[in-house]
Amino acid sequence: MTRTRTILFALGVAILALGAGVALRQVMEARTPSVVATDLGAPFELVDHDGNEITEAAFEGRPSLLFFGFTHCPEVCPTTVYDMETWLLDLDVGEGEIGAYFVSVDPERDTPQFLKDYLEPQSDRIIGITGEPEKVWDMARSWRVYWQKRPLGEGDYTLDHYASIFVLDPEGRVVDLIGYGEDPESAKAKIADVLG
Amino acid sequence: MTRIFALLLVTVCPAYADIAHGDLQISLPMLRDTPPTAPVAGGFMTIANMGDADDVLTTATIDADFVGEVQLHKMEMEDGVMKMSEVEGGIAVPAGETVYLQPGGLHLMLMGLSEPLTAGEAYEMTLTFAEAGDVVVEFPVLTLGEIRATLEEAGTMDHGMKGHGEDATQTGN
Ligand SMILES: [Cu+2]
């Protein structure tokens, strides 16, 4: 952790994000049923995986699941997509009842088409969000999501990234978190809760 | 989607025999299937060192020209953040110990895929150990559901989830 911390301080951005994640988690673990973090998220103008404009309005009017990841991720992201789809099928959640979003924190590689080709075979309802890199990163920062590039030789890289799913109420506020590797029953209970 | 899930229910995970190579015993080799455009894939196995000399898995290569290279990786969860990196110097397999390459922990990382890995296929991989030398192992491609079921059946799931910290109080289904 020490070395990582130093890098984070140098970057100046992420330590706040990490702290927010931990604090948020502690609140979540107390299972407070109320809205816990109204200050997460900011208005944005990005594109979905069909190339259509998408804004924060997408998170309003129905509950949403919001995840930040990238397609070059070997495990956490494909597992999260797989699990989200499986939970929603298990719960028999209808098409329009919940929004499910996968924001790429790797917008340089994850073009809308790339996201579409990645997500559509896995799920009919999980919508990819990407766009101009700086705008995407601003949006991710507004959710205090941590990510960090890590080189893998030959100019390739991977990303360390925050791996929990935000559960949003119909006003777009975070009411819960689903951790990576969380028990499916607990994850489904959180989704059922927000669906009311 | 429905078709995939239906298939999943009826597919029986193929039973692959353990491979003995000198003092090493390699079991549960598996590759995870990939969405059509995913450029990376994970590979898993269990390596038991029954001897009294330490060994190290130094490299892995796959007999598939659509894969760029195979790296040895570790993954850890820390405060809800997933961190992944190459394992420097290879994956140690100490004498008398068993090392688990499983989702959530150590894994083989297939990089630069130009074609997907499809469940039902299998690929040969050459594993090179510092002491025991080369061994060729057949890795079947499984869905995530099949991988979880296989690990659960083998009762080794917990090992792979180590290092997940507070997020890993439960394993997957
Ligand atoms: Cu990896």
mmCIF file of N, CA and C in Angstrom, chain B residues 1 3 19 25 27-28 50 62 65 102 121 124 129 136 140-141 145-146 156 163 168 171:
data_model
loop_
_atom_site.group_PDB
_atom_site.id
_atom_site.type_symbol
_atom_site.label_atom_id
_atom_site.label_comp_id
_atom_site.label_asym_id
_atom_site.label_seq_id
_atom_site.Cartn_x
_atom_site.Cartn_y
_atom_site.Cartn_z
ATOM 1 N N MET B 1 -29.246 -14.716 -24.881
ATOM 2 C CA MET B 1 -28.847 -14.933 -23.484
ATOM 3 C C MET B 1 -29.502 -16.192 -22.946
ATOM 4 N N ARG B 3 -30.549 -18.798 -24.317
ATOM 5 C CA ARG B 3 -29.977 -20.038 -24.836
ATOM 6 C C ARG B 3 -28.695 -20.387 -24.093
ATOM 7 N N ILE B 19 -2.539 -34.020 -14.105
ATOM 8 C CA ILE B 19 -1.309 -34.313 -14.836
ATOM 9 C C ILE B 19 -0.176 -34.400 -13.827
ATOM 10 N N GLN B 25 1.955 -31.910 -9.483
ATOM 11 C CA GLN B 25 0.672 -32.418 -9.935
ATOM 12 C C GLN B 25 -0.193 -31.227 -10.335
ATOM 13 N N SER B 27 -3.773 -29.832 -11.711
ATOM 14 C CA SER B 27 -5.171 -30.213 -11.845
ATOM 15 C C SER B 27 -6.042 -28.990 -12.140
ATOM 16 N N LEU B 28 -7.272 -29.237 -12.532
ATOM 17 C CA LEU B 28 -8.258 -28.199 -12.827
ATOM 18 C C LEU B 28 -7.757 -27.108 -13.784
ATOM 19 N N MET B 50 4.614 -31.990 -4.685
ATOM 20 C CA MET B 50 4.703 -33.101 -3.730
ATOM 21 C C MET B 50 6.143 -33.391 -3.325
ATOM 22 N N ILE B 62 0.811 -20.684 -25.221
ATOM 23 C CA ILE B 62 -0.398 -21.377 -25.676
ATOM 24 C C ILE B 62 -0.273 -21.710 -27.146
ATOM 25 N N ASP B 65 -2.590 -19.384 -32.394
ATOM 26 C CA ASP B 65 -1.916 -18.230 -32.994
ATOM 27 C C ASP B 65 -2.709 -16.931 -32.857
ATOM 28 N N GLN B 102 -6.784 -19.121 -9.526
ATOM 29 C CA GLN B 102 -8.246 -19.117 -9.551
ATOM 30 C C GLN B 102 -8.767 -17.695 -9.729
ATOM 31 N N GLU B 121 -14.212 -25.546 -26.448
ATOM 32 C CA GLU B 121 -12.920 -25.733 -27.093
ATOM 33 C C GLU B 121 -11.867 -26.080 -26.049
ATOM 34 N N GLU B 124 -3.839 -26.469 -25.948
ATOM 35 C CA GLU B 124 -2.670 -26.966 -25.224
ATOM 36 C C GLU B 124 -1.818 -25.794 -24.792
ATOM 37 N N PHE B 129 8.616 -24.867 -15.922
ATOM 38 C CA PHE B 129 9.016 -24.732 -14.524
ATOM 39 C C PHE B 129 10.530 -24.672 -14.434
ATOM 40 N N VAL B 136 3.199 -30.106 -21.029
ATOM 41 C CA VAL B 136 2.101 -29.670 -21.890
ATOM 42 C C VAL B 136 0.789 -30.104 -21.240
ATOM 43 N N PRO B 140 -9.254 -26.838 -21.122
ATOM 44 C CA PRO B 140 -10.584 -26.670 -21.713
ATOM 45 C C PRO B 140 -11.086 -25.253 -21.480
ATOM 46 N N VAL B 141 -11.898 -24.750 -22.413
ATOM 47 C CA VAL B 141 -12.515 -23.431 -22.244
ATOM 48 C C VAL B 141 -13.889 -23.629 -21.609
ATOM 49 N N GLY B 145 -19.785 -19.763 -15.222
ATOM 50 C CA GLY B 145 -20.637 -20.635 -14.408
ATOM 51 C C GLY B 145 -20.003 -22.010 -14.226
ATOM 52 N N GLU B 146 -19.434 -22.532 -15.302
ATOM 53 C CA GLU B 146 -18.795 -23.849 -15.225
ATOM 54 C C GLU B 146 -17.525 -23.808 -14.373
ATOM 55 N N THR B 156 -12.086 -26.053 -3.645
ATOM 56 C CA THR B 156 -10.865 -25.247 -3.521
ATOM 57 C C THR B 156 -11.140 -23.761 -3.690
ATOM 58 N N GLY B 163 -7.291 -12.664 -0.380
ATOM 59 C CA GLY B 163 -6.760 -11.395 -0.843
ATOM 60 C C GLY B 163 -7.863 -10.476 -1.315
ATOM 61 N N ALA B 168 -14.610 -10.162 0.033
ATOM 62 C CA ALA B 168 -14.623 -11.584 -0.282
ATOM 63 C C ALA B 168 -15.147 -12.436 0.857
ATOM 64 N N THR B 171 -17.998 -16.330 -1.453
ATOM 65 C CA THR B 171 -17.556 -16.637 -2.799
ATOM 66 C C THR B 171 -18.767 -16.613 -3.711
#
